[in-house]
Amino acid sequence: MPVVAQSVILLMLSNVFMTFAWYAHLKNLGTKPLVVAILVSWGIAFFEYVLQVPANRIGHGQLSLGQLKILQEVITLAVFVPFAWLYMKEPL
């Protein structure tokens, strides 16, 4: 599999974890103490980093730092919009 494709797949998976870590607690843990939301989010975010760090290391061989960051931001929006709309039931 091409290096850039590996990076993209890992970044997409990483962003799914990131989005859930940062925002799903608003829907699922709204009545729980803040410390519970923080600990659950950190637990989810661990898996984000397990995917994010290798994605950047793999991709950096063929992509510049700026290209990796732009790719990350595009993927973030591509993951966040469906998450907000389908999971959080927010309007587009």
JSON list of N, CA and C in Angstrom, two decimals, residues 5 15 47:
[
{"chain": "A", "resi": 5, "resn": "ALA", "atom": "N", "xyz": [-1.27, 6.64, 1.29]},
{"chain": "A", "resi": 5, "resn": "ALA", "atom": "CA", "xyz": [-2.54, 5.97, 1.60]},
{"chain": "A", "resi": 5, "resn": "ALA", "atom": "C", "xyz": [-2.53, 5.43, 3.03]},
{"chain": "A", "resi": 15, "resn": "ASN", "atom": "N", "xyz": [-8.77, 10.41, 13.63]},
{"chain": "A", "resi": 15, "resn": "ASN", "atom": "CA", "xyz": [-9.76, 11.48, 13.75]},
{"chain": "A", "resi": 15, "resn": "ASN", "atom": "C", "xyz": [-11.10, 11.00, 14.27]},
{"chain": "A", "resi": 47, "resn": "PHE", "atom": "N", "xyz": [-6.10, 6.20, 22.05]},
{"chain": "A", "resi": 47, "resn": "PHE", "atom": "CA", "xyz": [-6.13, 5.48, 20.78]},
{"chain": "A", "resi": 47, "resn": "PHE", "atom": "C", "xyz": [-5.94, 6.42, 19.60]}
]
